[in-house]
Tab-separated table of C-alpha atoms in Angstrom:
chain	number	residue	atom	x	y	z
A	1	MET	CA	69.878	118.245	89.775
A	2	ASN	CA	72.947	116.115	90.338
A	3	ALA	CA	72.300	113.011	88.241
A	4	LEU	CA	74.730	110.621	89.947
A	5	PRO	CA	73.522	111.027	93.565
A	6	ASP	CA	69.932	110.775	92.309
A	7	ALA	CA	70.821	107.577	90.444
A	8	ILE	CA	72.433	106.014	93.526
A	9	ARG	CA	69.462	106.982	95.710
A	10	GLY	CA	67.155	105.388	93.153
A	11	TYR	CA	69.193	102.181	93.182
A	12	ALA	CA	69.204	102.238	96.998
A	13	ARG	CA	65.393	102.145	96.970
A	14	ARG	CA	65.503	99.065	94.739
A	15	LEU	CA	68.108	97.299	96.848
A	16	HIS	CA	66.539	97.940	100.252
A	17	THR	CA	63.097	96.970	98.961
A	18	VAL	CA	64.516	93.582	97.978
A	19	ILE	CA	66.481	93.173	101.237
A	20	GLY	CA	63.437	93.949	103.398
A	21	ASP	CA	63.162	95.098	107.001
A	22	ASP	CA	65.528	92.754	108.828
A	23	HIS	CA	68.515	94.301	110.595
A	24	HIS	CA	71.128	94.867	107.898
A	25	ILE	CA	73.892	96.970	106.367
A	26	ALA	CA	74.373	97.350	102.610
A	27	SER	CA	76.183	99.432	100.016
A	28	PRO	CA	73.906	100.385	97.120
A	29	LEU	CA	76.864	102.282	95.636
A	30	GLY	CA	79.029	99.144	95.688
A	31	ALA	CA	76.390	97.175	93.775
A	32	TRP	CA	75.776	100.062	91.366
A	33	LEU	CA	79.494	100.267	90.535
A	34	VAL	CA	79.620	96.599	89.481
A	35	LEU	CA	76.620	97.102	87.199
A	36	ALA	CA	78.134	100.269	85.728
A	37	LEU	CA	81.399	98.463	84.945
A	38	ALA	CA	79.528	95.641	83.214
A	39	ALA	CA	77.105	97.950	81.389
A	40	PRO	CA	79.270	98.719	78.293
A	41	ALA	CA	79.059	95.037	77.391
A	42	ALA	CA	75.255	95.255	77.164
A	43	ASP	CA	73.291	95.800	73.974
A	44	GLY	CA	69.671	96.143	72.883
A	45	PRO	CA	67.002	95.361	75.502
A	46	GLU	CA	69.631	94.476	78.121
A	47	ALA	CA	71.216	97.909	77.772
A	48	ALA	CA	67.805	99.575	78.049
A	49	ARG	CA	66.922	97.646	81.198
A	50	LEU	CA	70.331	98.347	82.743
A	51	ALA	CA	69.935	102.053	81.967
A	52	GLU	CA	66.629	102.040	83.860
A	53	VAL	CA	68.182	100.282	86.848
A	54	LEU	CA	71.294	102.490	86.811
A	55	GLY	CA	69.239	105.667	86.509
A	56	MET	CA	71.121	106.897	83.435
A	57	PRO	CA	72.319	105.684	80.005
A	58	VAL	CA	74.843	102.858	80.248
A	59	ASP	CA	77.644	104.930	78.691
A	60	ASP	CA	77.045	107.708	81.239
A	61	ALA	CA	77.081	105.167	84.071
A	62	ALA	CA	80.378	103.722	82.824
A	63	THR	CA	81.865	107.217	82.686
A	64	ALA	CA	80.640	107.960	86.210
A	65	ALA	CA	82.166	104.714	87.515
A	66	ARG	CA	85.469	105.595	85.861
A	67	THR	CA	85.443	109.040	87.465
A	68	LEU	CA	84.732	107.649	90.940
A	69	LEU	CA	87.347	104.898	90.787
A	70	ASP	CA	90.057	107.046	89.206
A	71	ALA	CA	89.516	109.856	91.759
A	72	PRO	CA	88.620	108.144	95.064
A	73	HIS	CA	87.379	110.249	97.962
A	74	PRO	CA	89.688	110.526	101.000
A	75	ALA	CA	86.925	109.232	103.288
A	76	VAL	CA	86.209	106.100	101.242
A	77	ALA	CA	88.613	103.381	100.159
A	78	ALA	CA	87.389	102.197	96.736
A	79	ALA	CA	88.629	99.345	94.571
A	80	ALA	CA	87.377	97.214	91.693
A	81	ALA	CA	88.561	94.134	89.845
A	82	ALA	CA	87.725	92.276	86.628
A	83	TRP	CA	89.199	88.781	86.729
A	84	THR	CA	88.675	86.622	83.661
A	85	GLY	CA	89.387	83.235	82.173
A	86	GLY	CA	89.852	84.591	78.647
A	87	THR	CA	90.489	87.905	76.910
A	88	GLY	CA	89.907	87.409	73.200
A	89	GLY	CA	87.750	89.415	70.789
A	90	GLN	CA	85.071	91.630	72.247
A	91	ALA	CA	86.079	90.574	75.748
A	92	ALA	CA	89.457	92.233	75.223
A	93	ASP	CA	87.760	95.416	74.032
A	94	TRP	CA	85.541	95.503	77.119
A	95	LEU	CA	88.476	94.933	79.458
A	96	ALA	CA	90.515	97.629	77.717
A	97	GLY	CA	87.654	100.082	78.189
A	98	LEU	CA	87.464	99.621	81.952
A	99	PRO	CA	88.870	102.355	84.230
A	100	ASP	CA	92.615	102.241	84.807
A	101	ALA	CA	91.955	101.680	88.517
A	102	VAL	CA	90.225	98.327	87.883
A	103	GLU	CA	92.533	95.418	88.683
A	104	ARG	CA	92.743	92.815	85.908
A	105	GLY	CA	94.087	89.305	85.769
A	106	PRO	CA	93.158	85.631	85.799
A	107	ILE	CA	90.470	84.243	88.097
A	108	PRO	CA	91.955	84.258	91.623
A	109	SER	CA	91.877	81.431	94.100
A	110	GLN	CA	89.561	81.754	97.100
A	111	ASP	CA	92.546	82.675	99.289
A	112	GLU	CA	93.686	85.327	96.804
A	113	ALA	CA	90.182	86.830	96.587
A	114	ASP	CA	89.871	86.797	100.376
A	115	GLY	CA	93.169	88.679	100.588
A	116	TRP	CA	91.918	91.243	98.056
A	117	ALA	CA	88.800	91.789	100.189
A	118	ARG	CA	90.847	92.252	103.361
A	119	ARG	CA	93.325	94.670	101.745
A	120	ASN	CA	90.582	96.865	100.335
A	121	THR	CA	88.279	96.985	103.381
A	122	TYR	CA	90.719	97.759	106.223
A	123	GLY	CA	90.411	94.093	107.189
A	124	LEU	CA	86.707	94.516	108.004
A	125	ILE	CA	85.710	91.826	105.478
A	126	ASP	CA	87.953	88.795	105.618
A	127	ARG	CA	86.158	86.544	103.140
A	128	PHE	CA	85.185	87.335	99.571
A	129	PRO	CA	81.440	86.786	98.986
A	130	GLY	CA	80.379	83.605	97.224
A	131	GLU	CA	82.498	80.616	96.278
A	132	ILE	CA	85.369	80.711	93.794
A	133	ASP	CA	86.352	77.611	91.839
A	134	GLU	CA	87.833	76.595	88.485
A	135	SER	CA	84.454	76.851	86.710
A	136	LEU	CA	84.437	80.684	86.739
A	137	ILE	CA	85.111	82.503	83.485
A	138	VAL	CA	84.571	86.091	84.687
A	139	LEU	CA	84.407	87.705	88.130
A	140	LEU	CA	83.639	91.418	88.485
A	141	ALA	CA	83.911	93.001	91.928
A	142	SER	CA	83.900	96.269	93.865
A	143	ALA	CA	85.057	97.059	97.401
A	144	LEU	CA	84.208	100.132	99.492
A	145	ALA	CA	85.265	100.910	103.052
A	146	THR	CA	85.298	103.789	105.502
A	147	ARG	CA	86.446	104.367	109.060
A	148	ILE	CA	85.890	107.726	110.778
A	149	THR	CA	86.149	109.161	114.282
A	150	TRP	CA	83.472	111.625	115.411
A	151	LEU	CA	84.653	115.187	115.947
A	152	ARG	CA	83.195	114.814	119.423
A	153	PRO	CA	82.459	111.365	120.841
A	154	PHE	CA	78.986	110.619	122.127
A	155	ASP	CA	78.255	110.760	125.811
A	156	THR	CA	76.544	107.729	127.319
A	157	THR	CA	73.461	107.477	129.504
A	158	PRO	CA	71.311	104.699	130.992
A	159	SER	CA	68.718	103.263	128.621
A	160	ARG	CA	65.805	104.111	130.931
A	161	GLU	CA	64.931	107.143	128.753
A	162	PHE	CA	63.953	104.769	125.947
A	163	ARG	CA	60.214	104.081	125.788
A	164	SER	CA	60.278	100.839	123.796
A	165	GLY	CA	61.403	97.311	124.614
A	166	TRP	CA	64.915	98.343	123.591
A	167	ARG	CA	65.371	99.759	127.105
A	168	ASP	CA	65.476	96.160	128.335
A	169	ARG	CA	67.823	94.937	125.587
A	170	VAL	CA	70.689	97.292	126.514
A	171	THR	CA	71.636	99.127	129.687
A	172	THR	CA	73.536	102.058	128.150
A	173	VAL	CA	72.833	104.195	125.075
A	174	LEU	CA	74.558	107.005	123.200
A	175	CYS	CA	73.672	110.619	123.981
A	176	THR	CA	74.645	113.609	121.849
A	177	PRO	CA	77.215	115.992	123.368
A	178	ASP	CA	76.859	119.777	123.300
A	179	GLN	CA	78.875	120.171	120.092
A	180	GLY	CA	79.852	118.251	116.975
A	181	HIS	CA	76.436	116.647	116.365
A	182	HIS	CA	73.286	117.996	114.744
A	183	CYS	CA	69.693	117.078	115.591
A	184	ALA	CA	66.523	118.160	113.812
A	185	LEU	CA	62.814	117.469	113.442
A	186	VAL	CA	61.882	117.576	109.764
A	187	ARG	CA	58.894	116.832	107.553
A	188	HIS	CA	59.130	114.424	104.624
A	189	ASP	CA	56.434	114.239	101.947
A	190	ARG	CA	56.195	110.446	102.070
A	191	ALA	CA	57.448	109.433	105.505
A	192	GLY	CA	55.894	112.259	107.542
A	193	ASP	CA	57.523	113.783	110.614
A	194	LEU	CA	61.073	112.562	111.180
A	195	ALA	CA	63.626	112.831	113.964
A	196	VAL	CA	67.122	113.191	112.528
A	197	HIS	CA	70.611	112.915	113.952
A	198	ARG	CA	73.691	113.753	111.897
A	199	ALA	CA	77.385	113.497	112.725
A	200	GLY	CA	80.526	113.101	110.720
A	201	ALA	CA	84.210	113.716	110.244
A	202	ASP	CA	86.940	113.341	107.646
A	203	GLY	CA	84.560	114.022	104.769
A	204	LEU	CA	81.821	111.504	105.630
A	205	VAL	CA	78.471	112.245	107.285
A	206	VAL	CA	76.283	109.606	108.949
A	207	THR	CA	72.573	110.454	109.121
A	208	SER	CA	70.116	108.539	111.335
A	209	VAL	CA	66.399	108.934	110.648
A	210	ILE	CA	63.402	107.604	112.593
A	211	ALA	CA	59.775	108.056	111.528
A	212	GLY	CA	56.422	107.344	113.119
A	213	PRO	CA	55.634	103.781	114.260
A	214	GLY	CA	53.474	102.910	111.239
A	215	VAL	CA	55.808	103.997	108.448
A	216	ALA	CA	57.222	101.167	106.319
A	217	ALA	CA	60.953	100.492	106.426
A	218	ALA	CA	61.317	101.129	102.678
A	219	ASP	CA	59.760	104.581	103.063
A	220	VAL	CA	61.968	105.475	106.043
A	221	LEU	CA	65.094	104.354	104.171
A	222	ALA	CA	64.059	106.385	101.117
A	223	ALA	CA	63.443	109.399	103.350
A	224	ALA	CA	66.841	108.888	105.001
A	225	HIS	CA	68.553	108.970	101.604
A	226	ASP	CA	66.659	112.169	100.755
A	227	VAL	CA	67.591	113.802	104.066
A	228	ALA	CA	71.220	112.668	103.756
A	229	GLY	CA	71.377	114.439	100.401
A	230	GLU	CA	70.503	117.806	101.945
A	231	ASP	CA	73.387	120.106	102.854
A	232	THR	CA	71.361	121.736	105.628
A	233	LEU	CA	68.361	120.438	107.540
A	234	GLU	CA	65.297	122.691	107.656
A	235	SER	CA	64.094	121.803	111.138
A	236	HIS	CA	60.672	122.494	112.602
A	237	SER	CA	60.757	125.295	115.143
A	238	LEU	CA	60.082	123.667	118.492
A	239	PHE	CA	57.694	126.557	119.197
A	240	ASP	CA	55.501	125.403	116.297
A	241	LEU	CA	55.016	121.938	117.819
A	242	PRO	CA	52.785	120.842	120.706
A	243	LEU	CA	54.393	120.105	124.055
A	244	GLY	CA	54.558	116.504	125.175
A	245	ASP	CA	55.203	113.318	123.231
A	246	GLY	CA	55.513	113.240	119.446
A	247	PRO	CA	56.112	110.227	117.191
A	248	SER	CA	59.778	109.937	118.234
A	249	TRP	CA	60.393	112.722	120.705
A	250	THR	CA	59.269	114.493	123.889
A	251	LEU	CA	59.019	118.293	123.881
A	252	THR	CA	59.293	120.219	127.158
A	253	GLU	CA	59.357	123.893	128.101
A	254	THR	CA	60.988	125.802	130.967
A	255	ASP	CA	61.478	129.424	131.995
A	256	GLY	CA	64.610	131.164	130.748
A	257	VAL	CA	66.160	134.517	129.994
A	258	ALA	CA	66.057	133.982	126.222
A	259	ARG	CA	63.873	132.151	123.731
A	260	THR	CA	65.995	129.147	122.814
A	261	GLU	CA	65.601	125.746	121.205
A	262	THR	CA	67.800	122.746	121.987
A	263	LEU	CA	67.620	119.123	120.869
A	264	THR	CA	69.276	116.007	122.240
A	265	ALA	CA	69.285	112.582	120.621
A	266	LEU	CA	69.519	109.181	122.252
A	267	LEU	CA	70.631	106.362	119.963
A	268	PRO	CA	71.811	102.825	120.511
A	269	ALA	CA	75.219	101.713	119.437
A	270	TRP	CA	74.782	99.090	116.727
A	271	SER	CA	76.668	96.723	114.488
A	272	ALA	CA	75.671	94.590	111.524
A	273	ARG	CA	77.133	91.926	109.285
A	274	SER	CA	75.060	91.064	106.226
A	275	GLU	CA	75.157	88.796	103.190
A	276	HIS	CA	72.890	89.815	100.319
A	277	GLU	CA	71.906	87.762	97.297
A	278	LEU	CA	71.567	90.077	94.280
A	279	ARG	CA	69.689	87.842	91.852
A	280	ALA	CA	66.324	89.649	92.072
A	281	PRO	CA	65.262	90.905	88.601
A	282	ASP	CA	64.847	94.509	89.786
A	283	LEU	CA	68.523	94.738	90.782
A	284	GLY	CA	69.932	94.488	87.242
A	285	PHE	CA	72.518	91.757	87.756
A	286	ALA	CA	70.730	89.272	85.497
A	287	ASP	CA	71.096	91.657	82.548
A	288	ALA	CA	74.708	92.450	83.468
A	289	ALA	CA	75.478	88.714	83.606
A	290	ARG	CA	73.877	88.094	80.206
A	291	ALA	CA	75.947	90.927	78.720
A	292	LEU	CA	79.154	89.365	80.051
A	293	MET	CA	78.096	85.928	78.800
A	294	ARG	CA	78.137	87.241	75.238
A	295	LEU	CA	81.798	88.127	75.736
A	296	PHE	CA	83.007	85.175	77.766
A	297	GLY	CA	80.534	82.343	77.129
A	298	GLU	CA	77.231	81.063	78.434
A	299	GLY	CA	76.936	79.622	81.906
A	300	PRO	CA	75.316	79.945	85.316
A	301	TRP	CA	75.767	83.236	87.141
A	302	ASP	CA	75.461	84.603	90.640
A	303	ALA	CA	75.806	87.946	92.397
A	304	SER	CA	76.163	88.773	96.068
A	305	GLN	CA	77.368	91.382	98.526
A	306	SER	CA	79.048	91.059	101.920
A	307	ALA	CA	78.751	94.135	104.146
A	308	VAL	CA	79.699	95.014	107.696
A	309	ALA	CA	79.316	98.135	109.881
A	310	ARG	CA	79.770	99.326	113.445
A	311	TYR	CA	78.342	102.547	114.933
A	312	HIS	CA	79.737	103.323	118.368
A	313	ARG	CA	80.608	106.067	120.845
A	314	ARG	CA	83.765	107.191	119.096
A	315	GLY	CA	83.034	106.668	115.419
A	316	PHE	CA	81.668	104.672	112.501
A	317	GLU	CA	83.176	102.051	110.210
A	318	ALA	CA	81.702	100.107	107.316
A	319	ALA	CA	82.776	98.027	104.335
A	320	ALA	CA	81.183	96.117	101.469
A	321	VAL	CA	82.402	93.784	98.745
A	322	THR	CA	80.064	93.150	95.803
A	323	ALA	CA	80.711	90.397	93.255
A	324	LEU	CA	79.159	89.270	89.972
A	325	TYR	CA	80.175	85.779	88.839
A	326	VAL	CA	79.725	84.018	85.535
A	327	ALA	CA	80.756	80.373	85.378
A	328	SER	CA	81.169	78.057	82.460
A	329	SER	CA	78.772	75.051	82.283
A	330	LEU	CA	70.651	126.142	116.765
A	331	ARG	CA	69.416	129.966	117.128
A	332	LEU	CA	68.983	132.763	119.897
A	333	GLU	CA	65.877	134.981	119.620
A	334	SER	CA	64.024	137.501	121.775
A	335	PRO	CA	63.635	136.811	125.524
A	336	GLY	CA	61.012	134.227	126.362
A	337	ARG	CA	60.504	130.553	126.980
A	338	GLN	CA	63.032	127.740	126.428
A	339	ARG	CA	62.080	124.526	124.646
A	340	HIS	CA	63.947	121.269	124.462
A	341	ALA	CA	63.271	118.165	122.387
A	342	LEU	CA	64.550	114.735	123.386
A	343	LEU	CA	64.712	112.512	120.291
A	344	ARG	CA	64.510	108.779	120.938
A	345	PHE	CA	65.872	106.329	118.374
A	346	ASP	CA	64.398	103.424	120.336
A	347	ARG	CA	62.766	101.343	117.603
A	348	PRO	CA	63.763	100.440	114.025
A	349	TYR	CA	65.284	103.323	112.074
A	350	ALA	CA	67.404	104.078	109.010
A	351	VAL	CA	71.043	105.153	108.712
A	352	VAL	CA	72.810	106.563	105.635
A	353	ALA	CA	76.539	107.368	105.365
A	354	SER	CA	77.156	109.883	102.591
A	355	ILE	CA	79.676	112.390	101.238
A	356	PRO	CA	78.761	116.018	102.088
A	357	HIS	CA	79.593	119.074	100.053
A	358	GLY	CA	83.197	120.185	100.386
A	359	PRO	CA	86.236	120.375	98.127
A	360	PRO	CA	85.347	119.561	94.493
A	361	SER	CA	84.946	115.806	94.026
A	362	PRO	CA	82.788	113.491	91.901
A	363	TRP	CA	81.820	111.783	95.180
A	364	ILE	CA	79.944	114.806	96.585
A	365	GLY	CA	76.391	113.947	97.568
A	366	LEU	CA	76.784	110.182	97.131
A	367	PRO	CA	75.276	107.786	99.683
A	368	VAL	CA	77.926	105.111	100.279
A	369	PHE	CA	76.394	102.832	102.938
A	370	SER	CA	72.892	102.490	104.338
A	371	ALA	CA	71.378	100.417	107.129
A	372	TRP	CA	68.101	99.455	108.754
A	373	VAL	CA	68.717	99.173	112.505
A	374	THR	CA	66.565	96.787	114.545
A	375	GLU	CA	69.164	95.347	116.945
A	376	PRO	CA	70.772	97.746	119.459
A	377	ASP	CA	74.194	97.161	121.030
A	378	GLU	CA	75.594	98.301	124.329
A	379	ALA	CA	77.138	101.794	124.109
A	380	THR	CA	80.796	101.154	124.854
A	381	ASP	CA	84.122	102.209	123.354
């Protein structure tokens, strides 16, 4: 078992449960990194609660954060900063123990923080989350961003193949080409039968997962994180499924010279821009803030994340900035029938962007961004 991916998936369940089932994009990893950087300042019950939230002891989480930030993955731009209004005593020890990659300095102005966000997110986020003023005594932040181009762009097709009301919300949808994309029908213990689409490039894989109509968003998102963590997808054989309509697909059969199985997926293009408050007790930021208060002084605190994403015909891009503030006051078989499944992502579904197995890296297996899609866009370039 790889402890770090499991820990991030566990935190993702917490975060998406709090966010709910509105259309959104988020980075559980970005929030987790801020907590892991703050964690060495915690002690006693706070450290125990943070360990539970982080999915590992606080020292292990701090080490993992150091490894990720000091050895960033080529597919993900990663940055962190610890800006403070004082550096004496234990505060200096905590700052000295942060990874070398963490930027340090005095509390920035709003314009300076906005510039930091733009530089570290390919310009996708142009304003730092929250409000910065002279009352702040510590500001801890992470930034993650990715921008990839599919190995093969999607084709497009009219939305009339959708069965839901989404067919009236857009006129054109994305359709998988013959190569460069992978589709599967899989079974998940909690979420049931799932239709899955996966595509990627440049060391990042984006997995879309849709379940049956009655499955809760939190369960579909958890299933999507589980599926995204699998190197290969164990798909149902189409010959083991009944012909006709399934929860998210239609299965047909025709005559052919060989027994073959093919799958095509139809998905909407989509985009999202989200602002998340991170004050909920289950998310761990209250304990992280209290730990920092012991070093820098008591005061009100806040935590938030700004995230943005766009999924389109030619690629995928996403970014997130998370901040914690403390202020002072396919197979060929024997000849036979041919079956084809058409997978329809035409109602709310989950998306996870993660790092697949490849060259050795501490990032392998990590989910970086995740989304719940309820608002389709037109499929254009």
